[in-house]
């Protein structure tokens, strides 16, 4: 079957520690893109999962005095529970200890070995235990020490298997030159090109001797070794998409591939995804048009610092959701960062945006609109003939929204798409104040204008409920429920048109959508 599905994946999370807000951001971003594509009428396959092998996992499990399998099962459960709480709507789940995956990794290794793409060699040099990779003198500081990011660095001499990465680097350079759109945002491309140039001549060590690592996928042609965790993990994007699948339970690979967006953080573009992964695919015979697109996002930091156990500044998404709910957290994570850039996480900002944008702007708009329809028109929209500039301005803004919104969403700029929606929400709130329905209601002579104002508000809210749905799906549904506005089966963005609510449409009861949170923190305006 030819490709007919929008295929989106995320990095698979390490199972050495429980999830934090950074992991949550990436998955929510992918979920919003997936939901947006579905809303546009596309078939979507969204794959996410966990990275369960490697030395870090083996060490963490050993420290805890449990076996690695028990350890990863425990952490995997935490990731899954978080994704459920955050309302992620994914289609496929990747666990690298799964037999399906192991079989594909082994088949790939065997093929590359048979094709002469893998050779054995002895390496003697430096090895970063933390990053699970060999490093060279180039990484050393002038005073002879190593940068903190490498953690403990040891000297090793060992035999291993190497993938002939160097043979594919010239192709990769040329490919990136002719296909710059395969890396988004574009400023990441030059970083990647530099890394490819710097890697010239080097091969990739893809095995680890069992003497120091047993928690991995055995090399199919040498049982003394296991597979390097990155070679194993990167393969998940194809193994769980049905590549070489014999079970028939996975999707048809041809219908998914190439992946439309590998959503990854900036630190794993180089070298893992941008160099290793693209060269692995090339070595396997994937043609240029089947090389995936990388969507590289930035990081959430805390007061400019990286979130880490060492700094003791890890933010637990569950604690935040207790305050603002899943939609509150999703909204903050999507609206307070520009895709590709970093942002600073703060509790104060989260509460501020919750109260300001969700409770005041959106929640109040819905609440007062429904209450006025009830109070002044018995809970139903009336027909009207009135037209004025305020009405037509609001309508033109709503009609201009799809273009603005889609332009941003097509390029994964969720915060900018949300800003375009919030412009309409603010315009509606200003419209309520300008039209003052409570004053119109005092004189029967204004009934026609009043009906037009209330119709414009309800209809605009129906549109808003659609555009916010990829980011805050629960709230979108609640709005539609309160408006009694149902989307027909098969509804897509193309069906959005002015006049979705008809004359006589009965609206439902107003219930607070996002009750304001009154805390000391929320009173500050950060
Ligand atoms: N297991 C590897 C990825 C293998 S993909 C074949 C890995 N795991 S991770 O758990 O360390 O990170 C998973 C993803 O979470 C990465 O894309 C990373 O960028 C993202 N984040 C982790 N912390 C983050 C922030 N503080 N902010 C935003 N995202 C960050 O790397």
XYZ file of C-alpha atoms and ligand atoms in Angstrom:
557
model
C 0.000 0.000 0.000
C 1.523 3.404 -0.920
C 2.100 5.963 1.831
C -1.231 7.432 2.889
C -0.575 8.234 6.525
C 1.031 11.141 8.358
C 3.649 9.349 10.434
C 4.990 11.170 13.476
C 7.354 9.889 16.149
C 9.107 11.247 19.219
C 12.422 10.380 20.798
C 11.964 7.332 22.983
C 12.644 8.200 26.608
C 15.368 6.640 28.680
C 13.997 4.395 31.392
C 16.786 5.109 33.838
C 14.704 7.777 35.637
C 11.034 8.810 35.847
C 9.617 11.354 33.386
C 9.763 15.095 33.964
C 8.348 18.179 32.334
C 10.921 18.100 29.490
C 9.794 14.651 28.359
C 6.192 15.777 28.706
C 6.775 18.807 26.475
C 8.064 16.763 23.576
C 5.225 14.253 23.729
C 2.539 16.936 24.002
C 4.081 18.762 21.041
C 3.908 15.591 18.950
C 0.369 14.917 20.177
C -0.759 18.415 19.127
C 0.723 17.964 15.670
C -0.897 14.539 15.368
C -4.281 15.892 16.480
C -3.946 18.846 14.116
C -3.239 16.527 11.178
C -6.232 14.349 12.085
C -8.368 17.489 12.264
C -7.165 18.294 8.763
C -8.616 14.957 7.640
C -5.340 13.015 7.436
C -4.816 9.463 8.574
C -2.180 9.679 11.304
C 0.143 7.223 13.006
C 1.785 8.611 16.133
C 4.495 6.437 17.665
C 6.172 7.047 20.988
C 7.763 4.818 23.589
C 10.714 4.063 25.794
C 14.415 3.316 25.380
C 15.090 0.450 27.756
C 18.617 -0.818 27.145
C 22.097 0.504 27.845
C 24.685 1.044 30.486
C 22.830 3.825 32.330
C 19.878 1.515 32.892
C 22.134 -1.359 33.911
C 23.897 0.896 36.421
C 20.741 2.440 37.870
C 19.219 -1.013 38.323
C 22.410 -2.311 39.956
C 22.444 0.625 42.377
C 18.820 -0.081 43.277
C 19.698 -3.768 43.745
C 17.150 -4.978 41.212
C 17.520 -6.556 37.800
C 17.314 -4.237 34.776
C 14.102 -5.823 33.498
C 12.307 -5.062 36.773
C 13.725 -1.564 36.809
C 12.633 -0.697 33.258
C 9.199 -2.215 33.796
C 8.714 0.114 36.787
C 9.851 3.242 34.948
C 8.003 2.325 31.755
C 4.801 2.171 33.804
C 5.446 5.721 35.005
C 5.878 7.019 31.471
C 2.694 5.307 30.344
C 0.743 6.642 33.314
C 1.922 10.168 32.569
C 0.942 9.926 28.909
C -2.495 8.753 29.939
C -2.875 11.587 32.439
C -1.765 14.073 29.795
C -4.312 12.693 27.356
C -1.845 11.660 24.669
C -3.553 9.990 21.760
C -0.792 7.812 20.329
C -1.229 4.887 17.983
C 1.920 2.856 18.526
C 4.050 2.134 21.560
C 7.749 1.289 21.247
C 9.598 -0.667 23.915
C 13.069 -1.671 22.880
C 13.022 -4.896 24.910
C 10.102 -6.058 22.741
C 10.861 -9.165 20.649
C 9.499 -7.519 17.502
C 12.107 -4.802 17.832
C 14.968 -7.120 18.771
C 14.293 -9.188 15.670
C 14.511 -6.134 13.398
C 17.684 -4.813 15.053
C 19.325 -8.205 14.571
C 18.144 -8.478 10.967
C 19.560 -5.036 10.213
C 22.890 -5.865 11.835
C 23.080 -9.102 9.902
C 22.336 -7.363 6.613
C 24.899 -4.616 7.208
C 27.445 -7.226 8.236
C 26.773 -9.321 5.112
C 27.064 -6.174 2.987
C 30.510 -5.423 4.426
C 29.221 -2.360 6.294
C 30.346 -3.652 9.694
C 33.904 -4.584 10.657
C 35.742 -5.480 13.854
C 38.560 -3.319 15.182
C 40.477 -2.603 18.369
C 40.071 0.792 19.931
C 42.175 2.230 22.619
C 41.244 5.608 24.026
C 38.736 7.456 26.158
C 35.175 6.458 26.958
C 32.423 8.500 28.613
C 30.467 6.211 30.919
C 27.661 8.752 31.261
C 27.143 9.271 27.527
C 27.979 5.645 26.701
C 30.300 6.657 23.891
C 33.955 6.913 22.916
C 35.408 10.406 22.937
C 38.582 11.847 21.539
C 41.234 14.365 22.551
C 39.168 16.983 20.681
C 36.669 16.882 23.545
C 39.303 17.605 26.185
C 39.563 21.034 27.878
C 42.829 22.951 27.657
C 43.682 22.059 31.265
C 43.362 18.351 30.479
C 39.994 17.865 32.199
C 36.804 16.801 30.428
C 33.638 18.835 30.104
C 31.055 18.020 32.795
C 28.630 16.629 30.202
C 30.908 13.597 29.684
C 30.752 12.638 33.391
C 33.232 9.923 34.351
C 35.783 9.368 31.549
C 37.814 6.147 31.550
C 40.608 4.823 29.354
C 39.749 1.644 27.497
C 41.280 -0.755 25.099
C 38.821 -3.126 23.560
C 37.699 -4.907 20.429
C 34.360 -3.912 19.003
C 32.262 -3.844 15.872
C 32.155 -0.684 13.808
C 29.609 0.532 11.294
C 31.288 2.192 8.294
C 29.704 5.562 8.934
C 32.552 7.292 7.104
C 31.452 5.783 3.789
C 28.085 7.540 4.041
C 29.178 10.982 5.209
C 29.889 12.394 1.728
C 26.388 11.321 0.677
C 24.916 12.930 3.819
C 26.607 16.264 3.149
C 25.295 16.326 -0.398
C 21.865 15.193 0.758
C 21.586 17.989 3.322
C 22.660 20.532 0.723
C 19.961 19.455 -1.691
C 17.270 18.712 0.924
C 17.551 21.443 3.543
C 13.864 21.015 4.437
C 14.628 17.671 6.113
C 15.775 19.562 9.224
C 13.476 22.018 10.985
C 14.036 24.755 12.170
C 16.520 25.725 9.469
C 19.065 27.209 11.879
C 19.805 23.655 13.038
C 20.963 22.687 9.559
C 24.311 24.488 9.739
C 24.993 22.858 13.102
C 24.338 19.477 11.538
C 26.438 20.179 8.453
C 29.357 21.189 10.709
C 28.986 17.955 12.657
C 28.970 15.884 9.471
C 32.114 17.641 8.276
C 33.796 17.121 11.641
C 32.919 13.408 11.607
C 34.713 12.854 8.273
C 36.684 9.632 8.315
C 35.197 8.264 11.530
C 33.198 5.080 11.930
C 30.617 4.304 14.598
C 31.237 1.737 17.299
C 28.005 -0.254 17.448
C 28.814 -2.959 19.981
C 29.752 -3.254 23.637
C 31.561 -6.289 25.078
C 29.364 -8.339 27.384
C 32.037 -8.118 30.102
C 30.878 -4.586 30.805
C 27.358 -4.483 29.364
C 24.895 -7.325 29.226
C 21.689 -5.296 29.129
C 21.319 -4.963 25.376
C 20.465 -6.789 22.174
C 22.991 -9.479 21.387
C 25.015 -8.984 18.198
C 23.606 -11.731 15.943
C 26.989 -12.787 14.578
C 28.979 -12.614 17.832
C 27.423 -13.613 21.147
C 30.220 -11.937 23.148
C 28.775 -8.523 22.335
C 25.562 -6.528 22.689
C 24.375 -3.685 20.464
C 25.244 -0.067 21.270
C 22.122 1.516 22.768
C 21.777 4.275 20.143
C 21.944 1.833 17.223
C 19.232 -0.171 18.966
C 17.084 2.817 19.942
C 17.127 4.629 16.585
C 15.873 1.504 14.873
C 12.577 1.817 16.778
C 11.298 4.315 14.201
C 11.159 1.576 11.597
C 10.856 -1.601 13.674
C 7.575 -0.480 15.272
C 6.348 0.873 11.939
C 6.324 -2.596 10.427
C 9.746 -2.708 8.768
C 10.568 -6.369 8.010
C 7.526 -7.354 10.038
C 6.346 -10.902 9.716
C 3.692 -10.899 12.407
C 1.162 -8.880 10.424
C 0.188 -7.063 13.621
C 2.156 -3.916 12.926
C 1.198 -1.242 10.380
C 2.068 -1.758 6.757
C 5.478 -0.081 6.507
C 4.907 1.247 3.003
C 1.803 3.106 4.186
C 3.794 5.020 6.832
C 7.293 5.568 5.586
C 8.991 8.027 5.285
C 8.318 9.562 8.652
C 6.896 13.081 8.328
C 8.348 14.284 11.614
C 10.814 12.781 14.068
C 10.232 15.075 17.033
C 13.500 15.270 18.980
C 15.314 17.576 21.384
C 18.206 19.731 20.232
C 20.829 17.658 22.080
C 20.100 14.485 20.131
C 20.241 15.958 16.646
C 24.023 15.715 16.569
C 25.311 13.115 16.195
C 22.561 10.572 16.910
C 19.671 11.497 14.617
C 21.309 13.851 12.144
C 24.389 11.727 11.493
C 24.013 8.127 12.705
C 20.368 7.594 11.888
C 20.391 9.133 8.440
C 23.545 7.176 7.534
C 22.039 3.959 8.909
C 19.031 4.402 6.640
C 21.252 5.169 3.680
C 23.358 2.079 4.344
C 20.179 0.001 4.436
C 19.330 1.234 0.971
C 16.674 3.837 1.777
C 16.554 6.285 -1.163
C 16.812 10.056 -0.601
C 13.063 10.578 -0.824
C 12.673 8.094 2.044
C 14.897 9.991 4.444
C 12.727 11.372 7.258
C 12.298 14.948 8.418
C 13.730 15.957 11.782
C 11.792 18.403 13.916
C 14.230 19.676 16.506
C 12.779 21.373 19.560
C 14.471 23.385 22.293
C 14.582 22.813 26.021
C 12.603 23.857 29.035
C 15.072 25.129 31.597
C 14.715 26.350 35.147
C 16.024 29.861 35.680
C 18.299 29.331 32.693
C 19.710 26.088 34.132
C 19.290 22.611 32.767
C 16.780 20.491 34.683
C 18.733 17.746 36.394
C 18.835 15.510 39.424
C 22.150 17.081 40.387
C 20.593 20.562 40.598
C 17.546 19.129 42.363
C 15.278 21.145 40.078
C 13.323 18.391 38.324
C 9.707 19.378 37.762
C 7.136 16.625 38.196
C 4.268 17.011 35.711
C 1.796 15.214 38.008
C 2.189 17.867 40.704
C 1.446 20.576 38.169
C -1.571 18.747 36.813
C -3.011 18.597 40.306
C -3.201 22.390 40.138
C -4.064 23.147 36.533
C -5.256 19.824 35.085
C -4.007 18.161 31.909
C -5.283 20.914 29.629
C -3.787 23.640 31.834
C -0.384 22.008 31.611
C -0.681 21.233 27.899
C -1.648 24.832 27.234
C 1.292 26.239 29.149
C 3.794 23.846 27.544
C 2.549 24.743 24.084
C 1.988 28.474 24.485
C 5.019 29.640 26.441
C 7.752 28.355 24.118
C 8.513 28.901 20.484
C 9.182 25.589 18.716
C 12.920 25.243 18.200
C 13.860 27.687 20.975
C 14.406 27.179 24.702
C 12.122 28.568 27.375
C 12.211 28.988 31.108
C 9.727 27.013 33.141
C 8.190 28.684 36.178
C 5.253 27.879 38.439
C 4.313 31.543 38.503
C 4.165 31.735 34.691
C 2.099 28.542 34.567
C -0.455 29.944 37.018
C -0.416 33.354 35.395
C -1.113 31.970 31.920
C -3.759 29.653 33.366
C -5.638 32.455 35.092
C -5.155 35.011 32.357
C -5.670 33.062 29.148
C -7.749 30.087 30.192
C -9.823 31.290 33.147
C -10.272 34.983 32.284
C -10.119 35.193 28.512
C -11.555 31.897 27.299
C -13.479 30.610 30.324
C -15.231 33.897 31.019
C -16.086 34.437 27.392
C -17.879 31.103 27.242
C -19.533 31.663 30.571
C -20.885 35.082 29.911
C -21.970 34.229 26.371
C -24.039 31.255 27.526
C -25.452 33.119 30.494
C -26.547 36.032 28.314
C -28.144 33.708 25.746
C -30.066 32.133 28.600
C -31.005 35.357 30.344
C -31.945 37.434 27.301
C -33.146 34.794 24.841
C -34.243 31.822 26.898
C -31.204 29.718 25.929
C -31.662 29.714 22.130
C -30.103 31.669 19.277
C -32.622 33.900 17.500
C -32.728 34.951 13.886
C -31.635 38.530 13.157
C -31.198 40.941 10.292
C -29.001 43.453 12.064
C -25.573 44.109 10.570
C -22.948 46.636 11.602
C -19.236 47.223 11.440
C -18.482 45.508 14.741
C -20.185 42.328 13.550
C -18.513 42.334 10.194
C -15.087 43.012 11.742
C -15.438 40.084 14.085
C -16.581 37.819 11.253
C -13.670 38.825 9.046
C -11.246 38.077 11.855
C -12.780 34.636 12.347
C -12.708 33.995 8.616
C -9.039 35.003 8.422
C -8.094 32.656 11.263
C -7.758 29.334 9.354
C -5.027 30.665 7.068
C -3.007 32.157 9.912
C -3.528 29.136 12.117
C -2.679 26.527 9.508
C 0.401 28.383 8.320
C 1.810 28.189 11.845
C 0.700 24.630 12.571
C 2.130 23.316 9.291
C 5.502 24.520 10.594
C 4.901 23.173 14.098
C 4.672 26.685 15.589
C 1.932 25.793 18.041
C 2.421 28.847 20.273
C 1.986 31.181 17.307
C -1.127 29.322 16.155
C -2.523 29.648 19.685
C -1.684 33.351 19.717
C -3.788 33.754 16.556
C -6.725 32.029 18.297
C -6.295 34.156 21.404
C -6.436 37.301 19.262
C -9.967 36.262 18.345
C -10.809 35.476 21.961
C -9.616 38.952 22.997
C -11.498 40.464 20.078
C -14.661 38.717 21.320
C -14.201 40.022 24.830
C -13.695 43.543 23.468
C -16.782 43.045 21.257
C -18.875 42.122 24.312
C -17.763 45.322 26.051
C -18.361 47.457 22.951
C -21.801 46.009 22.245
C -22.834 45.862 25.941
C -25.619 43.277 25.508
C -26.871 44.047 29.048
C -27.643 47.592 27.913
C -29.223 46.422 24.635
C -31.442 44.068 26.626
C -33.059 46.990 28.411
C -34.896 48.139 25.292
C -37.021 45.816 23.149
C -36.160 48.018 20.157
C -32.628 46.559 20.293
C -33.751 42.918 20.236
C -32.563 42.339 16.663
C -29.098 43.747 17.381
C -28.902 41.824 20.659
C -29.711 38.593 18.789
C -26.933 39.371 16.308
C -24.394 39.994 19.072
C -25.205 36.768 20.899
C -25.137 34.800 17.666
C -21.713 36.195 16.731
C -20.345 35.244 20.128
C -21.714 31.702 20.148
C -20.691 31.047 16.554
C -17.177 32.365 17.179
C -16.871 30.114 20.235
C -17.833 27.150 18.047
C -14.909 28.028 15.753
C -12.586 28.521 18.687
C -13.495 25.094 20.070
C -12.152 23.543 16.867
C -8.876 25.436 16.699
C -7.952 24.847 20.328
C -8.764 21.142 20.172
C -5.270 19.863 19.272
C -3.820 21.586 22.328
C -6.601 21.449 24.916
C -8.872 18.661 23.715
C -10.846 18.304 26.951
C -11.714 21.976 27.122
C -12.632 21.970 23.431
C -15.095 19.181 24.066
C -16.523 20.874 27.132
C -17.091 24.052 25.135
C -18.879 22.114 22.423
C -20.931 20.319 25.027
C -21.993 23.573 26.662
C -22.740 25.121 23.270
C -24.537 21.890 22.281
C -22.447 22.001 19.129
C -21.612 18.556 17.820
C -19.030 17.782 15.172
C -20.348 15.310 12.653
C -18.379 12.127 11.985
C -15.666 12.911 9.458
C -15.633 16.652 10.253
C -12.378 18.301 9.150
C -10.919 21.804 9.125
C -12.265 22.183 5.591
C -15.794 22.028 6.953
C -15.319 25.047 9.200
C -17.532 27.765 7.877
C -19.406 30.744 9.292
C -22.920 29.642 10.182
C -22.299 26.281 11.823
C -24.899 27.204 14.467
C -28.347 27.753 13.058
C -31.211 30.018 14.083
C -33.119 28.441 16.925
C -30.048 26.474 18.085
C -30.402 25.764 21.779
C -27.304 26.210 23.868
C -26.566 24.354 27.092
C -25.829 25.272 30.664
C -22.768 27.369 31.489
C -20.265 25.651 33.748
C -16.907 27.183 34.636
C -14.324 25.805 32.226
C -11.164 26.769 34.075
C -11.964 28.000 37.598
C -9.422 30.665 38.583
C -6.686 29.569 40.926
C -6.237 32.003 43.757
C -2.833 31.481 45.265
C -0.090 33.824 46.391
C 1.898 32.856 43.310
C -0.990 33.498 40.956
C -1.312 37.105 42.129
C 2.123 37.945 40.753
C 2.487 38.883 37.125
C 5.816 37.371 36.076
N 16.697 7.719 24.768
C 17.201 8.854 24.084
C 16.475 9.087 22.771
C 16.512 7.932 21.827
S 15.572 8.298 20.389
C 15.930 7.053 19.355
C 17.011 10.107 24.962
N 16.173 9.965 25.995
S 15.874 11.131 27.060
O 14.938 10.556 27.988
O 17.084 11.640 27.601
O 15.210 12.293 26.289
C 14.035 12.052 25.545
C 13.567 13.332 24.874
O 13.157 14.244 25.892
C 14.670 14.012 24.063
O 14.216 14.387 22.792
C 15.004 15.229 24.898
O 15.408 16.331 24.141
C 13.675 15.501 25.588
N 13.916 16.287 26.796
C 14.499 15.870 27.952
N 14.636 16.955 28.772
C 14.165 18.058 28.141
C 13.887 19.364 28.563
N 14.250 19.836 29.733
N 13.183 20.155 27.719
C 12.663 19.680 26.533
N 12.888 18.442 26.135
C 13.898 17.699 26.743
O 17.604 11.119 24.661
